[in-house]
CSV table of C-alpha atoms in Angstrom, one decimal:
chain,number,residue,atom,x,y,z
R,1,MET,CA,0.0,0.0,0.0
R,2,THR,CA,1.3,3.5,-0.9
R,3,PHE,CA,0.8,6.5,1.3
R,4,SER,CA,-1.4,8.1,-1.3
R,5,GLU,CA,-3.8,5.1,-0.9
R,6,LEU,CA,-3.7,5.2,2.9
R,7,ASP,CA,-7.2,5.3,4.5
R,8,PRO,CA,-7.3,8.2,7.0
R,9,ARG,CA,-9.2,6.0,9.4
R,10,THR,CA,-6.2,3.7,9.7
R,11,LEU,CA,-3.8,6.6,10.6
R,12,THR,CA,-4.0,5.7,14.3
R,13,ALA,CA,-2.3,2.4,13.5
R,14,LEU,CA,0.8,4.1,12.3
R,15,GLY,CA,3.7,4.5,14.8
R,16,THR,CA,5.5,7.8,15.0
R,17,GLU,CA,8.1,6.8,12.4
R,18,GLY,CA,5.4,5.7,10.1
R,19,ALA,CA,3.5,8.9,10.6
R,20,LEU,CA,6.6,11.0,9.9
R,21,GLU,CA,7.2,9.0,6.6
R,22,ALA,CA,3.5,9.4,5.6
R,23,ALA,CA,3.5,13.2,6.3
R,24,GLY,CA,6.6,13.6,4.2
R,25,ALA,CA,5.5,11.5,1.3
R,26,PRO,CA,5.3,13.6,-1.9
R,27,ARG,CA,2.0,12.0,-3.0
R,28,ALA,CA,0.3,12.2,0.4
R,29,THR,CA,-3.4,13.1,0.0
R,30,ALA,CA,-5.2,16.0,1.6
R,31,ASP,CA,-7.3,13.5,3.6
R,32,THR,CA,-4.2,11.8,4.9
R,33,LEU,CA,-2.5,15.1,5.8
R,34,SER,CA,-5.7,16.3,7.5
R,35,GLY,CA,-5.7,13.2,9.7
R,36,LEU,CA,-2.0,13.5,10.5
R,37,SER,CA,-2.5,17.2,11.5
R,38,ALA,CA,-3.9,16.0,14.8
R,39,HIS,CA,-1.0,13.6,15.5
R,40,PRO,CA,0.4,13.9,19.0
R,41,ASP,CA,4.0,14.2,17.8
R,42,SER,CA,4.9,17.8,16.9
R,43,ARG,CA,7.4,16.6,14.3
R,44,VAL,CA,4.6,15.0,12.4
R,45,ARG,CA,2.4,18.1,12.6
R,46,ALA,CA,5.3,20.3,11.4
R,47,ARG,CA,5.8,18.1,8.3
R,48,VAL,CA,2.1,18.5,7.6
R,49,ALA,CA,2.4,22.3,7.9
R,50,SER,CA,5.2,22.2,5.3
R,51,HIS,CA,3.4,19.8,2.8
R,52,PRO,CA,2.1,21.5,-0.4
R,53,ASN,CA,-1.0,19.1,-0.4
R,54,THR,CA,-2.2,20.2,3.0
R,55,PRO,CA,-5.6,21.9,2.8
R,56,VAL,CA,-5.8,25.6,3.5
R,57,GLU,CA,-8.1,25.1,6.5
R,58,VAL,CA,-5.6,22.7,8.1
R,59,LEU,CA,-2.7,25.1,7.5
R,60,GLY,CA,-4.7,27.7,9.3
R,61,LEU,CA,-5.1,25.5,12.3
R,62,LEU,CA,-1.4,24.6,12.3
R,63,ALA,CA,-0.1,28.2,11.8
R,64,ALA,CA,-0.3,29.1,15.5
R,65,ALA,CA,2.2,26.4,16.4
R,66,PHE,CA,4.2,26.2,13.1
R,67,PRO,CA,4.2,29.7,11.6
R,68,ARG,CA,7.6,29.3,9.8
R,69,GLU,CA,6.6,25.9,8.3
R,70,VAL,CA,3.3,27.4,7.0
R,71,LEU,CA,5.0,30.4,5.5
R,72,GLY,CA,7.7,28.2,3.9
R,73,ASN,CA,5.1,25.8,2.5
R,74,PRO,CA,5.9,25.4,-1.3
R,75,GLY,CA,2.2,25.2,-2.1
R,76,LEU,CA,1.4,28.6,-0.5
R,77,PRO,CA,1.9,30.7,-3.7
R,78,LEU,CA,-0.7,28.6,-5.6
R,79,MET,CA,-3.1,28.7,-2.7
R,80,ARG,CA,-2.8,32.5,-2.6
R,81,LEU,CA,-3.7,32.6,-6.4
R,82,ALA,CA,-6.7,30.4,-5.8
R,83,ARG,CA,-7.8,32.3,-2.7
R,84,PRO,CA,-6.8,36.0,-2.7
R,85,ASN,CA,-8.1,36.4,0.8
R,86,LEU,CA,-6.2,33.3,2.0
R,87,LEU,CA,-5.5,34.4,5.6
R,88,GLY,CA,-9.2,35.4,6.0
R,89,VAL,CA,-9.9,31.7,6.7
R,90,PHE,CA,-7.1,31.4,9.2
R,91,PRO,CA,-8.0,31.6,12.8
R,92,ALA,CA,-6.9,34.8,14.5
R,93,GLU,CA,-4.2,33.1,16.6
R,94,GLY,CA,-2.6,31.6,13.4
R,95,VAL,CA,-2.3,35.0,11.7
R,96,THR,CA,-1.0,36.6,14.9
R,97,ALA,CA,1.7,33.9,15.0
R,98,LEU,CA,2.7,34.8,11.4
R,99,LEU,CA,2.9,38.4,12.4
R,100,ALA,CA,5.2,37.6,15.2
R,101,LEU,CA,7.9,36.4,12.8
R,102,PRO,CA,10.5,39.0,11.9
R,103,GLU,CA,10.6,37.7,8.3
R,104,THR,CA,6.9,38.0,7.7
R,105,PRO,CA,6.3,39.1,4.1
R,106,GLY,CA,4.3,42.1,3.1
R,107,TRP,CA,1.4,40.2,1.7
R,108,VAL,CA,0.8,38.8,5.3
R,109,LEU,CA,0.8,42.3,6.6
R,110,ASP,CA,-1.7,43.4,4.0
R,111,SER,CA,-4.0,40.5,4.8
R,112,ALA,CA,-3.7,41.1,8.5
R,113,ALA,CA,-4.8,44.7,8.0
R,114,ARG,CA,-8.0,43.5,6.3
R,115,HIS,CA,-8.6,40.6,8.8
R,116,GLU,CA,-12.1,40.8,10.4
R,117,ASP,CA,-10.7,39.9,13.9
R,118,PHE,CA,-9.6,43.1,15.7
R,119,GLY,CA,-7.0,41.0,17.7
R,120,VAL,CA,-5.1,40.4,14.4
R,121,ARG,CA,-5.2,44.1,13.5
R,122,THR,CA,-4.1,45.0,17.0
R,123,ALA,CA,-1.1,42.6,16.8
R,124,LEU,CA,-0.3,44.3,13.4
R,125,ALA,CA,-0.5,47.7,15.0
R,126,ALA,CA,2.0,46.8,17.6
R,127,ARG,CA,4.5,45.3,15.2
R,128,GLN,CA,7.8,47.1,14.8
R,129,GLY,CA,9.0,48.4,11.4
R,130,LEU,CA,5.6,49.2,9.9
R,131,SER,CA,5.5,51.8,7.1
R,132,PRO,CA,4.2,55.3,7.9
R,133,ALA,CA,1.3,54.7,5.5
R,134,ARG,CA,0.3,51.5,7.3
R,135,VAL,CA,0.5,53.1,10.7
R,136,GLN,CA,-1.6,56.0,9.4
R,137,ALA,CA,-4.3,53.6,8.2
R,138,LEU,CA,-4.3,51.6,11.5
R,139,ALA,CA,-4.7,54.9,13.4
R,140,GLN,CA,-8.2,55.2,11.8
R,141,ASP,CA,-9.2,51.6,12.4
R,142,ALA,CA,-12.7,51.0,13.7
R,143,GLY,CA,-11.5,48.9,16.6
R,144,TRP,CA,-10.4,51.0,19.6
R,145,GLN,CA,-7.9,48.2,20.6
R,146,VAL,CA,-6.1,48.8,17.3
R,147,ARG,CA,-6.0,52.5,17.8
R,148,GLU,CA,-4.8,52.0,21.3
R,149,ALA,CA,-1.9,49.8,20.0
R,150,VAL,CA,-1.0,52.6,17.6
R,151,ALA,CA,-1.0,55.1,20.4
R,152,LYS,CA,1.5,53.0,22.3
R,153,ARG,CA,4.0,52.8,19.3
R,154,PRO,CA,7.3,54.4,20.4
R,155,ASP,CA,7.9,55.7,16.8
R,156,LEU,CA,4.6,57.5,16.4
R,157,PRO,CA,4.8,60.8,14.5
R,158,GLU,CA,3.6,63.9,16.4
R,159,ALA,CA,0.8,64.4,13.9
R,160,LEU,CA,-0.7,61.0,14.8
R,161,VAL,CA,-0.3,61.7,18.5
R,162,ARG,CA,-2.3,64.8,18.1
R,163,GLN,CA,-4.9,62.9,16.0
R,164,LEU,CA,-5.4,60.3,18.7
R,165,ALA,CA,-5.4,62.6,21.7
R,166,PRO,CA,-9.1,63.5,21.2
R,167,ASP,CA,-10.1,59.9,20.3
R,168,ASP,CA,-13.6,58.8,21.1
R,169,ASP,CA,-12.3,56.0,23.3
R,170,TYR,CA,-10.8,56.8,26.7
R,171,ASP,CA,-8.4,53.8,26.5
R,172,VAL,CA,-6.8,55.4,23.4
R,173,ARG,CA,-6.5,58.8,25.1
R,174,LYS,CA,-5.1,57.1,28.2
R,175,ALA,CA,-2.3,55.5,26.0
R,176,VAL,CA,-1.6,58.9,24.5
R,177,ALA,CA,-1.4,60.5,28.0
R,178,ALA,CA,1.3,58.0,29.0
R,179,ARG,CA,3.6,58.8,26.1
R,180,ALA,CA,7.0,60.3,27.0
R,181,ASP,CA,7.0,62.5,23.9
R,182,LEU,CA,3.7,64.1,24.6
R,183,PRO,CA,3.6,67.8,23.5
R,184,GLY,CA,2.9,70.2,26.3
R,185,ASP,CA,-0.3,71.6,24.8
R,186,VAL,CA,-1.7,68.1,24.3
R,187,LEU,CA,-0.8,67.2,27.9
R,188,ARG,CA,-2.6,70.2,29.2
R,189,THR,CA,-5.7,69.3,27.1
R,190,LEU,CA,-5.7,65.8,28.6
R,191,VAL,CA,-5.5,67.2,32.1
R,192,GLN,CA,-9.0,68.4,31.5
R,193,ASP,CA,-10.2,65.1,29.8
R,194,GLY,CA,-13.7,64.0,30.5
R,195,HIS,CA,-12.7,60.6,31.8
R,196,GLY,CA,-11.0,60.1,35.2
R,197,ILE,CA,-8.9,57.2,34.0
R,198,VAL,CA,-7.2,59.5,31.4
R,199,ARG,CA,-6.6,62.2,34.0
R,200,ALA,CA,-5.2,59.6,36.4
R,201,SER,CA,-2.8,58.5,33.6
R,202,VAL,CA,-1.6,62.1,33.3
R,203,ALA,CA,-1.2,62.3,37.1
R,204,ARG,CA,1.3,59.4,37.0
R,205,ARG,CA,3.7,61.1,34.6
R,206,LEU,CA,7.1,61.6,36.1
R,207,ASP,CA,7.6,64.9,34.2
R,208,LEU,CA,4.2,66.4,35.2
R,209,PRO,CA,4.5,70.2,35.1
R,210,LEU,CA,3.6,72.1,38.3
R,211,ASP,CA,0.6,73.9,36.8
R,212,CYS,CA,-0.8,70.5,35.8
R,213,MET,CA,-0.4,69.2,39.4
R,214,LEU,CA,-2.3,72.2,40.7
R,215,THR,CA,-5.1,71.7,38.1
R,216,LEU,CA,-5.4,68.0,39.0
R,217,ALA,CA,-5.4,68.8,42.7
R,218,THR,CA,-8.9,70.3,42.2
R,219,ASP,CA,-10.2,67.2,40.5
R,220,ASP,CA,-13.4,65.7,41.8
R,221,ASP,CA,-12.5,62.1,41.0
R,222,PRO,CA,-11.0,60.3,44.1
R,223,ASP,CA,-8.9,58.0,41.9
R,224,VAL,CA,-7.3,60.9,40.2
R,225,LEU,CA,-6.6,62.6,43.5
R,226,ALA,CA,-5.3,59.3,45.0
R,227,THR,CA,-2.9,58.9,42.0
R,228,LEU,CA,-1.7,62.5,42.6
R,229,ALA,CA,-1.4,62.0,46.3
R,230,ARG,CA,1.2,59.2,45.8
R,231,ARG,CA,3.7,61.6,44.2
R,232,VAL,CA,6.6,62.8,46.2
R,233,ASP,CA,7.2,66.0,44.2
R,234,LEU,CA,3.9,67.9,45.1
R,235,PRO,CA,3.9,71.4,46.4
R,236,ARG,CA,3.6,71.4,50.2
R,237,LYS,CA,0.1,72.9,50.2
R,238,VAL,CA,-1.2,70.4,47.8
R,239,ARG,CA,0.4,67.5,49.8
R,240,GLU,CA,-1.2,68.7,53.0
R,241,TRP,CA,-4.6,69.3,51.4
R,242,LEU,CA,-4.6,65.7,49.9
R,243,ALA,CA,-3.5,64.2,53.2
R,244,GLY,CA,-6.6,65.7,54.9
R,245,ASN,CA,-9.0,65.0,52.0
R,246,GLU,CA,-12.5,63.9,53.0
R,247,ASN,CA,-12.1,60.8,50.9
R,248,PRO,CA,-10.3,57.9,52.8
R,249,LEU,CA,-8.9,56.6,49.4
R,250,VAL,CA,-7.1,59.8,48.9
R,251,ARG,CA,-5.8,60.0,52.5
R,252,ALA,CA,-4.6,56.4,52.4
R,253,ALA,CA,-2.8,57.1,49.1
R,254,ALA,CA,-1.0,60.2,50.6
R,255,LEU,CA,0.5,57.8,53.2
R,256,GLN,CA,2.1,55.8,50.4
R,257,ALA,CA,4.5,58.4,49.3
R,258,TRP,CA,8.2,57.8,50.1
R,259,ARG,CA,8.6,60.6,52.5
R,260,VAL,CA,5.7,61.7,54.7
R,261,PRO,CA,5.8,64.3,57.5
R,262,ALA,CA,5.7,62.9,61.0
R,263,GLY,CA,2.5,64.8,61.7
R,264,TRP,CA,0.7,62.9,59.0
R,265,LEU,CA,1.7,59.6,60.5
R,266,ALA,CA,0.6,60.7,63.9
R,267,ARG,CA,-2.8,61.8,62.5
R,268,ALA,CA,-3.3,58.7,60.5
R,269,LYS,CA,-3.1,56.5,63.6
R,270,HIS,CA,-6.4,58.1,64.7
R,271,ASP,CA,-8.0,58.3,61.3
R,272,ALA,CA,-11.6,57.2,61.4
R,273,ASP,CA,-11.3,55.1,58.2
R,274,PRO,CA,-9.6,51.7,58.4
R,275,GLU,CA,-8.2,52.0,54.9
R,276,VAL,CA,-6.1,54.9,56.1
R,277,ARG,CA,-4.8,53.0,59.1
R,278,ALA,CA,-4.2,50.0,56.9
R,279,ALA,CA,-2.1,52.1,54.6
R,280,LEU,CA,-0.1,53.2,57.6
R,281,ALA,CA,0.5,49.6,58.5
R,282,ARG,CA,2.0,49.0,55.1
R,283,ARG,CA,4.6,51.7,55.3
R,284,PRO,CA,8.2,50.3,55.5
R,285,ASP,CA,9.2,52.8,58.2
R,286,ALA,CA,6.4,51.8,60.6
R,287,GLY,CA,8.1,51.1,63.9
R,288,PRO,CA,7.5,48.3,66.4
R,289,ASP,CA,5.3,50.4,68.7
R,290,LEU,CA,3.0,51.5,65.8
R,291,LEU,CA,2.8,47.9,64.4
R,292,THR,CA,1.8,46.6,67.9
R,293,ARG,CA,-0.9,49.3,68.1
R,294,LEU,CA,-2.3,48.5,64.7
R,295,ALA,CA,-2.2,44.7,65.4
R,296,ALA,CA,-4.8,45.4,68.0
R,297,ASP,CA,-6.9,47.6,65.7
R,298,GLU,CA,-10.6,47.1,65.9
R,299,SER,CA,-10.8,46.7,62.1
R,300,GLU,CA,-10.1,43.5,60.4
R,301,THR,CA,-8.8,45.4,57.4
R,302,VAL,CA,-6.0,46.9,59.5
R,303,ARG,CA,-5.2,43.6,61.1
R,304,ARG,CA,-4.8,41.9,57.8
R,305,ALA,CA,-2.6,44.7,56.6
R,306,VAL,CA,-0.3,44.1,59.6
R,307,LEU,CA,-0.4,40.4,58.9
R,308,GLU,CA,1.3,41.1,55.5
R,309,ARG,CA,4.5,42.1,57.1
R,310,ASN,CA,7.5,39.9,58.0
R,311,ASP,CA,9.1,42.2,60.5
R,312,LEU,CA,6.6,42.2,63.3
R,313,PRO,CA,7.6,42.5,66.9
R,314,GLU,CA,6.7,39.7,69.3
R,315,GLU,CA,3.9,41.8,70.9
R,316,ALA,CA,2.2,42.4,67.6
R,317,VAL,CA,2.4,38.7,66.7
R,318,LEU,CA,0.8,37.9,70.1
R,319,LEU,CA,-2.0,40.3,69.4
R,320,LEU,CA,-2.6,38.7,65.9
R,321,ALA,CA,-2.6,35.3,67.5
R,322,ARG,CA,-5.6,36.5,69.5
R,323,ALA,CA,-7.5,37.9,66.5
R,324,PRO,CA,-11.1,36.9,66.1
R,325,GLU,CA,-10.6,35.7,62.5
R,326,GLN,CA,-9.6,32.0,62.3
R,327,ASP,CA,-7.6,32.4,59.1
R,328,ILE,CA,-5.4,35.1,60.7
R,329,ARG,CA,-4.6,32.8,63.6
R,330,LEU,CA,-4.0,30.0,61.2
R,331,HIS,CA,-1.6,32.2,59.3
R,332,VAL,CA,0.3,33.0,62.5
R,333,ALA,CA,0.4,29.3,63.5
R,334,SER,CA,2.1,28.4,60.3
R,335,ALA,CA,4.6,31.3,60.3
R,336,GLU,CA,8.3,30.8,60.7
R,337,ALA,CA,10.3,31.5,63.8
R,338,LEU,CA,7.5,32.1,66.3
R,339,ALA,CA,8.5,33.1,69.8
R,340,GLY,CA,7.7,30.7,72.6
R,341,SER,CA,5.1,33.0,74.1
R,342,VAL,CA,3.2,32.9,70.8
R,343,LEU,CA,3.4,29.1,70.6
R,344,ASP,CA,2.1,28.8,74.1
R,345,LEU,CA,-0.8,31.1,73.4
R,346,LEU,CA,-1.7,29.2,70.2
R,347,LEU,CA,-1.7,25.9,72.2
R,348,THR,CA,-4.7,27.2,74.0
R,349,ASP,CA,-6.6,28.4,70.9
R,350,SER,CA,-10.3,27.5,71.0
R,351,ASP,CA,-10.2,26.4,67.3
R,352,SER,CA,-8.9,22.8,66.8
R,353,ALA,CA,-7.8,23.7,63.3
R,354,VAL,CA,-5.3,26.1,64.7
R,355,ARG,CA,-4.0,23.6,67.2
R,356,THR,CA,-3.8,21.0,64.4
R,357,VAL,CA,-1.6,23.3,62.3
R,358,LEU,CA,0.6,23.9,65.3
R,359,ALA,CA,1.1,20.2,66.0
R,360,VAL,CA,3.1,19.6,62.8
R,361,ARG,CA,5.5,22.5,63.4
R,362,PRO,CA,9.1,21.2,63.5
R,363,ASP,CA,10.1,23.7,66.2
R,364,LEU,CA,7.3,23.0,68.7
R,365,GLY,CA,9.4,20.8,71.0
R,366,SER,CA,8.5,17.7,73.0
R,367,ASP,CA,6.9,19.4,75.9
R,368,ARG,CA,4.4,21.3,73.8
R,369,LEU,CA,3.7,18.2,71.7
R,370,ALA,CA,3.0,16.3,74.9
R,371,ARG,CA,0.4,18.9,75.7
R,372,LEU,CA,-1.2,18.5,72.3
R,373,ALA,CA,-1.0,14.7,72.6
R,374,ALA,CA,-3.6,15.1,75.4
R,375,ASP,CA,-5.8,17.5,73.4
R,376,PRO,CA,-9.5,16.8,73.6
R,377,ASP,CA,-9.8,16.8,69.7
R,378,PRO,CA,-8.6,13.5,68.1
R,379,GLU,CA,-7.7,15.4,64.9
R,380,VAL,CA,-5.1,17.4,66.9
R,381,ARG,CA,-3.8,14.2,68.5
R,382,ARG,CA,-3.5,12.5,65.1
R,383,ALA,CA,-1.6,15.5,63.8
R,384,VAL,CA,0.9,15.1,66.6
R,385,ALA,CA,1.5,11.6,65.3
R,386,TYR,CA,2.7,13.1,62.1
R,387,ALA,CA,5.3,15.3,63.8
R,388,GLN,CA,8.9,14.5,62.8
R,389,THR,CA,10.3,13.8,66.2
R,390,PRO,CA,7.6,13.8,68.8
R,391,GLY,CA,9.7,11.8,71.3
R,392,GLU,CA,9.2,8.3,72.8
R,393,ALA,CA,6.9,9.4,75.6
R,394,VAL,CA,4.5,11.2,73.2
R,395,LEU,CA,4.5,8.2,70.8
R,396,ARG,CA,3.6,5.9,73.7
R,397,THR,CA,0.7,8.1,74.6
R,398,LEU,CA,-0.6,8.2,71.1
R,399,ALA,CA,-0.2,4.4,70.7
R,400,ALA,CA,-2.6,4.0,73.6
R,401,ASP,CA,-5.0,6.7,72.4
R,402,PRO,CA,-8.7,5.8,72.7
R,403,ASN,CA,-9.3,6.9,69.1
R,404,ALA,CA,-8.4,4.3,66.5
R,405,GLY,CA,-7.4,6.9,63.9
R,406,VAL,CA,-4.8,8.3,66.3
R,407,ARG,CA,-3.4,4.8,66.9
R,408,ARG,CA,-3.3,4.1,63.2
R,409,ALA,CA,-1.1,7.3,62.6
R,410,ALA,CA,1.1,6.4,65.6
R,411,ALA,CA,1.6,2.9,64.2
R,412,GLN,CA,3.1,4.3,61.1
R,413,HIS,CA,5.6,6.6,62.7
R,414,ALA,CA,9.2,5.9,61.8
R,415,TYR,CA,10.5,6.3,65.4
R,416,LEU,CA,7.8,4.2,67.1
R,417,PRO,CA,9.5,2.4,70.0
R,418,PRO,CA,9.8,-1.3,69.0
R,419,PRO,CA,8.3,-2.7,72.2
R,420,LEU,CA,5.0,-1.1,71.2
R,421,LEU,CA,4.7,-3.2,68.0
R,422,PRO,CA,3.4,-6.4,69.5
R,423,THR,CA,0.7,-4.5,71.4
R,424,LEU,CA,-0.4,-2.6,68.3
R,425,ALA,CA,-0.3,-5.8,66.2
R,426,ALA,CA,-3.0,-7.1,68.5
R,427,ASP,CA,-5.0,-3.9,68.5
R,428,PRO,CA,-8.8,-4.5,68.2
R,429,ASP,CA,-8.9,-2.1,65.2
R,430,ASP,CA,-8.2,-3.7,61.8
R,431,GLY,CA,-6.8,-0.4,60.5
R,432,VAL,CA,-4.2,-0.2,63.3
R,433,ARG,CA,-3.0,-3.8,62.6
R,434,LEU,CA,-2.9,-3.0,58.9
R,435,SER,CA,-0.7,0.0,59.6
R,436,VAL,CA,1.7,-2.2,61.6
R,437,ALA,CA,1.7,-4.8,58.9
R,438,GLY,CA,2.8,-2.3,56.4
R,439,ARG,CA,6.0,-1.4,58.3
R,440,GLU,CA,9.3,-2.6,56.8
R,441,ASP,CA,11.1,-2.8,60.2
R,442,LEU,CA,8.8,-5.5,61.7
R,443,PRO,CA,10.5,-8.1,63.9
R,444,GLU,CA,9.9,-11.6,62.5
R,445,GLU,CA,7.8,-12.7,65.4
R,446,VAL,CA,5.4,-9.7,65.0
R,447,ARG,CA,5.1,-10.4,61.2
R,448,GLU,CA,4.4,-14.0,62.0
R,449,GLN,CA,1.7,-12.9,64.4
R,450,LEU,CA,0.1,-10.7,61.7
R,451,ARG,CA,0.2,-13.5,59.1
R,452,GLY,CA,-2.4,-15.3,61.2
R,453,ASP,CA,-4.5,-12.1,61.6
R,454,PRO,CA,-8.3,-12.7,61.2
R,455,ASP,CA,-8.5,-9.9,58.6
R,456,GLY,CA,-7.5,-10.8,55.1
R,457,SER,CA,-6.1,-7.4,54.2
R,458,VAL,CA,-3.8,-7.4,57.3
R,459,ARG,CA,-2.6,-10.9,56.4
R,460,ALA,CA,-1.9,-9.9,52.8
R,461,GLU,CA,0.0,-6.8,53.9
R,462,ALA,CA,2.1,-8.8,56.2
R,463,GLU,CA,2.9,-11.3,53.5
R,464,HIS,CA,3.7,-8.4,51.1
R,465,GLY,CA,6.0,-6.8,53.5
R,466,ASP,CA,7.9,-10.0,53.9
R,467,SER,CA,8.5,-10.4,50.1
């Protein structure tokens, strides 16, 4: 049988080498190549993408993964003659992949400019090295995403910058407002833009002129004012006014500047809005006394902001360990390098989940593990059995626990005292005996005892461990 006669339904019977040979056969049919286009081996699919007999629709599907092979396909010129709008049938991701190649020919750029998917035209608009005429055409595209991509081009002529500055879409104007080469008169026009997101983009500019700062300081949009408040180069009066703004979003933003007067920090400690106090907790220069105070804040928002830090004093950690929110206490219980006072406090936590997390800490120590080994909750006691080195006394306690699940966990511990094995091998719970039977360090007399166990699973485990 030749490859040209191969039934596509039998392609799954081909091995990888056979599929590679079939995909490279000069007389491979369109049906065969279509079937091979879904082959799991990428080498096979790459050969299909390079084969002149591969259907256009299949090439379109392969273009995203194999753009060079598709562009180098020797049958592509004839396909273009037969279908002038060849790339119009390609999926958007396939054409975008072709555009990403530095050697993409001009006909692909022309087709991308006419493609109905705005994502393709957007990718084209962001491509380097486009001709001025092509950029000019894309600047008038109906899709705002395309015009936005044009507005972000670093090589955009000033005439197009001015053309896009009053664009109907605010995302396009926002992109213009962020340009480093923005003419001063255009910048001052955008300061007065009708959309806050554009004015906020202006407020972020490192080179924002003083008169623009003063104009934006009278803005009625809290997001614009908050963006302005984060600057460190504001005139003193503007900074002070924003720090006392009636909107907490603005006051909180003012605390995020690199350098803040001491008076602002003192006032923020007593601010009525928790977002402002939370912003204070995030400042890198917040001292131990301030962090301790904020750890006891009445607002959960503030306490969570304090929790984000890794430089908390012991007093602040103790306060968070008493927080009413379970997840905050869980976070503390799993933190590294906890002081002994914090560990002792968490040992008495009312939530068993916190005590369970605590039980598997490697730094808890045998005395604290012994306390948890007597915990009223069996989940906590079982967690102790998973500790790395609980100590012989603790393991003896767990091996005699009234809960079978705890004894099962203890029976698997690597450091279980050997004298406990015969007792656990005679445990009334099948699961405990099964755990013992699975150990590789069983003395022969214990294994022999388990080979005669009344439970078949235990006997099988004992036999398996002996093999």
